[in-house]
Coordinates of C-alpha atoms and ligand atoms in Angstrom, one line a residue:
M1 CA 10.1 -14.5 8.5
N2 CA 10.7 -13.4 12.4
I3 CA 7.9 -11.5 13.4
L4 CA 7.2 -9.6 16.6
V5 CA 3.9 -8.1 17.9
I6 CA 4.0 -5.5 20.3
G7 CA 1.2 -5.9 23.4
S8 CA -0.7 -7.6 25.5
G9 CA -4.5 -7.7 24.9
G10 CA -6.9 -9.7 22.8
R11 CA -6.3 -7.8 20.0
E12 CA -2.5 -8.9 19.8
H13 CA -3.0 -12.4 20.9
A14 CA -5.3 -12.8 17.8
L15 CA -3.0 -11.2 15.6
A16 CA -0.3 -13.4 17.1
S17 CA -2.7 -16.3 16.2
K18 CA -3.4 -15.2 12.9
I19 CA 0.3 -14.4 12.2
R20 CA 1.2 -18.3 13.7
E21 CA -0.9 -19.3 11.2
Q22 CA 0.5 -18.6 8.5
A23 CA 3.7 -20.6 6.4
G24 CA 5.8 -17.3 6.7
C25 CA 6.6 -17.4 10.1
D26 CA 9.1 -18.7 11.8
K27 CA 10.3 -17.0 15.2
L28 CA 7.4 -15.4 16.6
Y29 CA 7.5 -13.1 19.3
I30 CA 5.2 -10.9 21.6
I31 CA 6.2 -8.4 24.3
P32 CA 5.4 -8.3 26.3
G33 CA 2.4 -10.7 25.4
N34 CA -0.4 -12.7 27.8
P35 CA -0.7 -16.3 28.7
G36 CA -2.6 -17.1 25.7
T37 CA -0.2 -15.4 23.1
G38 CA 2.6 -17.7 25.2
L39 CA 0.9 -20.6 24.0
I40 CA 1.5 -19.8 20.3
G41 CA 5.0 -17.9 20.1
E42 CA 7.4 -16.0 22.9
N43 CA 6.8 -13.8 25.5
V44 CA 9.7 -11.3 26.2
Q45 CA 9.0 -9.5 29.5
M46 CA 9.5 -6.0 28.2
N47 CA 8.0 -3.0 29.2
Q48 CA 6.2 -1.6 25.7
D49 CA 7.1 2.0 27.3
D50 CA 10.7 0.9 27.1
H51 CA 11.2 1.7 23.3
E52 CA 15.1 1.3 23.7
S53 CA 15.2 -2.3 24.8
I54 CA 12.7 -3.2 22.4
L55 CA 15.0 -1.6 19.1
K56 CA 17.4 -3.6 20.8
F57 CA 15.9 -7.0 21.4
A58 CA 14.4 -6.5 17.5
L59 CA 17.7 -6.2 15.8
A60 CA 19.4 -8.6 18.1
N61 CA 16.6 -11.2 17.2
K62 CA 17.1 -10.3 13.4
I63 CA 13.0 -9.4 13.4
D64 CA 12.2 -9.2 9.9
L65 CA 8.7 -7.6 10.7
T66 CA 7.1 -5.7 14.0
V67 CA 3.5 -5.2 14.5
I68 CA 2.0 -3.2 16.8
G69 CA -0.9 -3.4 18.4
P70 CA -2.0 -0.7 20.9
E71 CA -2.2 3.3 20.2
K72 CA 0.4 4.7 23.2
P73 CA 3.8 3.3 21.7
L74 CA 2.4 4.4 18.3
I75 CA 1.6 8.1 19.5
D76 CA 5.0 8.0 21.4
G77 CA 7.3 7.0 18.3
L78 CA 8.1 3.9 18.6
A79 CA 7.3 3.0 14.2
D80 CA 9.9 6.0 14.1
K81 CA 12.7 4.8 16.1
M82 CA 12.6 0.9 14.6
R83 CA 12.7 2.0 11.1
E84 CA 14.8 4.7 11.8
A85 CA 17.6 1.5 12.7
G86 CA 16.1 0.0 9.5
L87 CA 13.8 -2.4 10.6
K88 CA 10.2 -2.6 9.0
V89 CA 7.2 -1.9 11.0
F90 CA 3.2 -2.0 10.7
G91 CA 2.3 1.1 12.2
P92 CA 2.5 4.9 11.5
S93 CA 4.9 7.5 12.6
K94 CA 4.0 9.6 15.6
K95 CA 3.2 12.1 13.6
A96 CA 0.7 10.5 11.5
A97 CA -0.7 8.8 14.9
R98 CA -1.6 12.1 15.7
I99 CA -4.6 11.4 13.9
E100 CA -5.8 9.5 17.0
G101 CA -3.7 10.6 19.9
E102 CA -5.4 14.4 19.2
K103 CA -9.2 14.7 18.1
S104 CA -8.3 18.3 16.7
F105 CA -5.7 17.3 14.6
A106 CA -7.8 14.7 13.5
K107 CA -10.9 16.9 13.0
H108 CA -9.3 19.8 11.5
L109 CA -8.3 17.5 8.9
M110 CA -11.4 16.7 8.0
K111 CA -12.6 20.1 7.6
D112 CA -9.9 20.9 5.7
Y113 CA -10.6 17.6 3.4
K114 CA -14.0 17.9 3.5
I115 CA -14.0 14.6 5.0
P116 CA -17.7 13.1 6.0
T117 CA -17.9 14.0 10.5
A118 CA -20.1 15.5 13.0
S119 CA -20.1 19.0 12.6
F120 CA -17.8 20.5 15.6
E121 CA -15.6 23.7 17.3
I122 CA -12.5 23.6 19.3
Y123 CA -11.7 25.0 23.0
N124 CA -8.9 25.3 25.3
K125 CA -9.1 25.8 29.3
E126 CA -8.0 29.6 28.5
N127 CA -11.5 29.6 26.8
Y128 CA -13.8 28.0 29.4
D129 CA -16.0 31.1 29.5
S130 CA -16.6 31.4 25.3
A131 CA -17.3 27.4 25.6
V132 CA -20.1 28.0 27.8
T133 CA -21.3 30.7 25.4
Y134 CA -21.3 28.0 23.1
L135 CA -23.1 25.4 24.9
K136 CA -25.4 28.5 25.7
K137 CA -26.8 28.1 21.7
I138 CA -26.8 25.2 20.9
N139 CA -29.2 22.4 20.6
Y140 CA -29.0 18.9 22.7
P141 CA -27.7 15.8 23.4
T142 CA -24.3 17.3 22.0
V143 CA -21.0 15.7 22.4
I144 CA -18.0 16.8 24.2
K145 CA -14.6 15.1 23.6
A146 CA -11.4 15.2 25.8
D147 CA -8.8 16.1 22.7
G148 CA -6.3 13.4 24.0
I149 CA -6.2 9.7 24.9
A150 CA -8.1 9.0 27.6
A151 CA -8.6 5.3 27.9
G152 CA -11.4 5.4 25.9
K153 CA -13.6 7.2 28.6
G154 CA -12.8 10.9 27.3
V155 CA -16.3 11.1 25.2
L156 CA -19.1 12.4 27.4
I157 CA -22.3 12.5 25.5
V158 CA -24.6 14.9 27.2
D159 CA -28.5 15.8 26.7
S160 CA -28.5 19.5 28.5
F161 CA -26.7 22.8 28.9
E162 CA -26.7 22.0 32.7
D163 CA -24.4 18.8 32.0
A164 CA -22.9 19.8 29.3
K165 CA -21.3 22.6 31.5
E166 CA -20.6 19.8 34.3
A167 CA -18.6 17.9 31.5
L168 CA -16.6 20.8 30.7
K169 CA -15.8 21.6 34.2
E170 CA -14.9 17.6 34.3
C171 CA -12.2 18.1 31.6
F172 CA -11.0 22.0 32.7
V173 CA -11.4 22.4 36.4
N174 CA -11.0 18.5 37.9
C175 CA -9.0 17.7 35.4
S176 CA -10.3 14.4 35.4
F177 CA -8.5 13.3 31.7
G178 CA -5.4 14.9 32.8
S179 CA -3.9 17.1 30.0
A180 CA -5.8 15.1 27.6
G181 CA -8.9 17.4 28.6
D182 CA -7.0 20.6 28.1
K183 CA -8.7 20.8 24.9
V184 CA -12.1 19.5 24.0
V185 CA -14.0 18.8 20.8
I186 CA -18.1 20.1 21.0
E187 CA -19.2 18.0 18.1
E188 CA -22.6 17.5 16.6
F189 CA -25.0 14.1 17.9
M190 CA -24.9 11.9 15.2
T191 CA -27.4 8.9 15.1
G192 CA -27.5 5.8 13.3
Q193 CA -25.9 2.3 13.5
E194 CA -21.9 2.4 14.0
A195 CA -19.3 0.6 12.1
S196 CA -15.9 -0.3 12.4
I197 CA -14.1 -0.9 8.8
F198 CA -10.2 -1.4 8.8
A199 CA -8.1 0.1 6.0
I200 CA -5.0 -1.6 5.4
T201 CA -2.3 1.1 3.6
D202 CA 1.1 1.4 2.6
G203 CA 0.5 5.3 2.8
T204 CA -1.4 5.5 -0.6
D205 CA -2.6 2.6 -1.7
F206 CA -5.3 0.7 0.8
I207 CA -7.4 -2.4 1.0
L208 CA -10.9 -2.3 3.8
L209 CA -11.0 -5.7 5.4
P210 CA -14.5 -6.8 6.6
A211 CA -16.7 -4.4 8.6
A212 CA -17.4 -4.8 11.8
Q213 CA -19.8 -3.9 14.8
D214 CA -18.3 -3.2 18.8
H215 CA -20.6 -2.9 21.7
K216 CA -19.5 -0.1 23.8
R217 CA -21.8 -0.3 26.7
I218 CA -21.8 -3.1 29.5
F219 CA -25.2 -4.2 29.6
D220 CA -27.8 -5.6 27.3
G221 CA -29.4 -3.4 24.8
D222 CA -26.9 -0.8 25.0
R223 CA -27.4 0.2 28.5
G224 CA -25.2 1.8 31.2
K225 CA -21.4 2.7 30.7
N226 CA -19.2 3.3 28.0
T227 CA -16.5 0.2 27.7
G228 CA -13.8 -0.8 25.8
G229 CA -15.9 -3.0 24.1
M230 CA -17.8 -5.7 24.9
G231 CA -17.8 -8.0 22.0
A232 CA -18.0 -7.4 18.2
Y233 CA -19.2 -9.6 15.2
A234 CA -18.4 -9.2 11.6
P235 CA -19.4 -8.9 8.5
T236 CA -21.9 -6.0 9.6
P237 CA -24.7 -6.0 7.4
F238 CA -25.4 -2.4 7.7
V239 CA -22.6 -2.0 5.7
N240 CA -23.7 -2.8 1.8
E241 CA -21.4 -1.7 -1.2
K242 CA -22.6 1.5 -2.0
I243 CA -21.1 2.4 1.8
I244 CA -17.9 0.0 1.1
K245 CA -17.7 2.3 -1.7
D246 CA -18.4 5.6 0.2
V247 CA -16.4 5.3 2.9
A248 CA -13.2 4.6 0.5
A249 CA -13.4 7.5 -2.2
K250 CA -15.1 9.8 0.7
I251 CA -13.3 8.9 4.0
V252 CA -9.9 7.1 3.1
D253 CA -8.6 8.0 -0.1
P254 CA -9.0 11.6 0.8
T255 CA -7.7 11.5 4.7
L256 CA -4.5 9.2 3.5
K257 CA -3.9 12.3 0.5
A258 CA -4.3 15.1 3.5
L259 CA -1.4 13.0 5.5
R260 CA 0.6 12.7 2.3
E261 CA 0.4 16.0 2.0
I262 CA 0.8 17.4 5.2
G263 CA 3.9 15.4 5.5
T264 CA 3.0 12.3 7.5
P265 CA 2.0 9.6 4.9
F266 CA 0.2 6.8 7.3
V267 CA 2.1 3.5 7.1
G268 CA -0.6 0.7 8.9
C269 CA -4.1 0.1 9.8
L270 CA -6.3 3.0 9.4
Y271 CA -9.5 2.5 11.8
C272 CA -12.4 4.5 11.2
G273 CA -15.0 4.6 13.5
L274 CA -18.3 5.2 11.6
M275 CA -21.5 6.4 11.7
L276 CA -23.6 5.6 9.3
T277 CA -26.2 8.3 9.1
D278 CA -29.2 9.2 6.2
Q279 CA -26.6 11.2 4.8
G280 CA -24.4 8.6 4.4
P281 CA -21.2 7.1 6.4
K282 CA -19.6 9.7 8.9
V283 CA -16.7 9.7 10.8
V284 CA -17.2 9.2 14.9
E285 CA -13.5 8.5 15.4
F286 CA -10.1 7.4 13.6
N287 CA -7.6 5.3 15.7
C288 CA -4.3 4.6 14.5
R289 CA -4.0 0.8 15.0
F290 CA -6.2 -2.2 14.4
G291 CA -9.7 -2.0 16.5
D292 CA -10.2 -4.2 20.2
P293 CA -12.3 -6.4 20.0
E294 CA -13.4 -5.7 16.4
T295 CA -9.8 -7.5 15.5
Q296 CA -10.8 -10.7 16.8
V297 CA -13.7 -11.2 14.4
V298 CA -12.3 -9.3 11.4
L299 CA -9.3 -11.7 11.0
P300 CA -11.0 -14.7 11.1
L301 CA -12.6 -13.7 7.9
L302 CA -9.2 -13.5 5.7
K303 CA -7.7 -16.0 3.6
G304 CA -4.9 -15.6 1.5
D305 CA -1.4 -14.3 3.4
F306 CA -1.5 -11.9 6.2
I307 CA 2.0 -11.3 7.0
R308 CA 2.4 -10.8 3.3
L309 CA -0.4 -8.0 3.6
L310 CA 1.3 -7.1 6.9
Y311 CA 5.0 -7.0 5.1
S312 CA 4.4 -5.3 1.6
A313 CA 2.0 -2.3 3.1
S314 CA 5.3 -2.0 5.7
S315 CA 7.6 -1.9 3.2
G316 CA 5.7 0.8 1.1
R317 CA 3.8 -1.1 -1.7
L318 CA 0.8 -2.7 -0.9
E319 CA 0.1 -5.8 -2.0
K320 CA -4.0 -5.7 -2.3
N321 CA -4.5 -9.1 -3.5
S322 CA -2.8 -10.6 -0.5
V323 CA -6.1 -11.2 1.3
E324 CA -9.4 -11.5 1.0
Y325 CA -12.8 -12.6 2.7
N326 CA -13.5 -15.8 3.2
G327 CA -17.4 -16.0 3.1
G328 CA -17.5 -16.7 6.9
A329 CA -19.2 -15.0 10.0
S330 CA -17.9 -14.6 13.2
V331 CA -18.8 -13.3 16.8
S332 CA -16.8 -12.7 20.0
V333 CA -18.1 -12.2 23.5
V334 CA -15.6 -10.5 26.0
I335 CA -16.0 -11.8 29.4
A336 CA -15.6 -9.1 32.3
S337 CA -14.8 -9.1 35.3
G338 CA -17.4 -8.6 38.3
G339 CA -17.9 -5.0 39.0
Y340 CA -16.1 -3.6 35.2
P341 CA -16.0 -1.1 34.2
D342 CA -16.2 0.3 37.8
K343 CA -13.7 -1.1 40.4
F344 CA -13.0 -4.9 40.2
E345 CA -10.9 -7.7 42.2
K346 CA -7.8 -9.4 39.8
G347 CA -6.4 -13.0 40.5
K348 CA -9.6 -15.0 40.2
E349 CA -8.8 -18.4 38.6
I350 CA -10.1 -19.4 35.3
T351 CA -10.7 -23.2 34.9
G352 CA -12.5 -24.2 31.2
L353 CA -10.4 -23.1 28.9
N354 CA -9.3 -26.5 27.4
K355 CA -12.6 -27.7 26.9
L356 CA -13.6 -25.7 24.2
P357 CA -15.8 -26.9 21.0
E358 CA -14.6 -26.6 17.6
N359 CA -14.5 -23.4 15.5
V360 CA -14.2 -21.7 19.2
K361 CA -11.0 -19.8 19.9
V362 CA -10.6 -17.9 23.4
F363 CA -8.3 -14.6 23.1
H364 CA -6.3 -14.2 26.7
A365 CA -7.5 -10.2 27.3
G366 CA -6.4 -9.5 30.9
T367 CA -5.0 -12.6 31.9
K368 CA -1.7 -14.1 33.8
I369 CA -0.6 -17.4 34.7
V370 CA 0.4 -17.9 38.8
D371 CA 2.0 -21.4 39.3
G372 CA 0.6 -22.7 36.3
K373 CA -2.9 -21.3 37.2
I374 CA -4.9 -18.9 34.9
L375 CA -5.5 -15.7 36.4
T376 CA -7.6 -12.6 35.9
N377 CA -5.5 -9.9 35.2
G378 CA -7.8 -7.2 34.0
G379 CA -11.5 -5.7 33.3
R380 CA -11.9 -7.2 30.5
V381 CA -10.5 -10.9 30.2
L382 CA -11.3 -12.9 27.8
N383 CA -12.8 -13.2 24.3
V384 CA -15.1 -16.1 23.2
T385 CA -14.5 -15.8 19.4
S386 CA -16.4 -18.0 16.9
F387 CA -16.4 -18.6 13.6
T388 CA -18.4 -20.0 10.5
E389 CA -17.6 -20.7 7.1
R390 CA -20.3 -19.7 5.4
N391 CA -21.8 -15.8 6.3
N392 CA -23.7 -17.5 9.2
L393 CA -24.0 -15.1 12.3
P394 CA -26.9 -16.6 13.9
E395 CA -24.9 -20.0 13.6
A396 CA -22.0 -17.6 14.8
K397 CA -23.9 -16.6 17.9
K398 CA -25.2 -19.8 18.8
L399 CA -21.7 -20.7 18.9
A400 CA -19.9 -18.7 21.0
Y401 CA -22.3 -18.5 23.5
N402 CA -22.3 -22.5 23.7
A403 CA -18.8 -22.3 24.5
I404 CA -19.0 -19.7 27.8
P405 CA -20.8 -22.3 30.1
Q406 CA -17.4 -24.2 30.2
I407 CA -15.4 -20.9 31.3
K408 CA -15.7 -20.2 35.2
F409 CA -14.5 -17.1 37.0
E410 CA -16.0 -15.9 40.6
G411 CA -17.7 -12.5 39.3
M412 CA -17.8 -13.1 35.7
H413 CA -19.7 -11.1 33.6
Y414 CA -20.8 -11.0 30.1
R415 CA -23.4 -9.9 27.5
T416 CA -25.7 -12.0 26.3
D417 CA -27.4 -10.0 22.8
I418 CA -24.0 -9.4 20.7
S419 CA -24.4 -9.9 16.9
D420 CA -28.5 -9.3 18.1
K421 CA -28.6 -6.1 16.4
A422 CA -27.8 -7.5 12.9
L423 CA -30.3 -10.5 13.6
K424 CA -33.0 -8.0 14.1
Ligands
AMP1 P1 -15.1 7.6 20.5 O1 -14.0 7.0 22.1 O2 -15.1 8.3 20.0 O3 -15.2 6.2 19.3 O4 -16.7 7.5 21.4 C1 -17.0 6.6 21.8 C2 -18.2 6.6 21.6 O5 -19.6 7.6 22.0 C3 -18.6 5.8 19.8 O6 -18.8 4.6 19.7 C4 -20.2 6.5 19.8 O7 -21.2 5.9 20.0 C5 -20.5 7.9 20.7 N1 -19.9 9.0 20.2 C6 -19.0 9.5 19.6 N2 -19.2 10.9 19.3 C7 -20.6 10.6 18.8 C8 -21.4 11.9 18.0 N3 -20.8 12.6 17.4 N4 -22.4 11.5 17.9 C9 -22.9 10.5 18.2 N5 -22.5 9.7 19.3 C10 -21.3 9.8 19.4
LIG2 N1 -13.1 -1.1 19.3 C1 -12.7 0.5 19.6 C2 -11.3 1.1 19.9 O1 -10.3 -0.5 19.6 O2 -11.0 1.7 19.9

């Protein structure tokens, strides 16, 4: 099978790597890919926003399956365009991708179908005054979210009415999130452990992959600013059999049903960002694609035929038994540029990438290759990822962290406590 992966981050390197391992993969292309994906497939230099050229490439190269990694091309309708041309695509339509692209859409859907999530109110820019009136009478902390996608920065947790008013100003007056902040969701603050669960679906049937836990804050102990994710591990012990049953029956099944009923069935990976509250799992957010960096730790835990899983979902008849949990554990540590998530420099040379121990892989997230040298090219640069055959998280943690000192670049920064929550 000829397979095309769209994207350029650690998630896409992990996807390409899993696909490459399978017997069913002939040609593997990545648009645009990164130096890591270039070692296992063919990178094609093309803009992810240039849907016309991507379609032409897929047709000309007889692509049997396209896997779209990031949300942007999905929200912009790349899957629709390719499907209309008769191609098989793993990833939802533009309409179904609204579940990530418009938080208000997701919240209304959850309310209408009684899917557990934080209670909420929605306000437009035009209703600034009534939003302020509402903020006066609620309890704190509360959460204010820009409606559209804001590169992971559109969620503001505020402790007081004054801070809430400032946050509202950021959205409505200073337009810090562009048009994504013209509408806001103000929602109840939930407490508990967070977990991420991927549902792989053909629109009706689905399977849940092992649950992971992301680490969004920049510093150890969940301190400092929010980031795109500083590391993850799987499986997380916070998700037991009962929670998995609840997520399937009370969250994934009704959400897929809701999307079918409004005429926009969801095909692909429905990312469920969950808060495990005293009242059971509740949805923090849905994403319309695999999570990053969770994918890097979930895929190493799958045995079986991953390509068949994606292909059967894309074909509308999910083969649920294509993959199963292999009993292992995985930890991925994000190595970031100094200064990230604020200002940081790019172009630092990375060394030591070819001296990795067994059972450790490095996925490239923000790198480029210049004159044969690998240079930093983003905030999150590398994902040092380990896996153990048995579910031994302490061992997986040790493996990942023991591999890091080999790798060097100026200013590199990483958290030292990825997976510690599970070990306590
Ligand atoms: P999101 O981009 O929606 O995943 O939000 C980013 C982070 O903000 C989440 O991972 C949570 O840690 C936090 N968050 C979002 N919504 C809530 C909520 N309703 N209650 C508590 N924390 C939240
Ligand atoms: N790890 C969070 C996300 O993929 O959005």
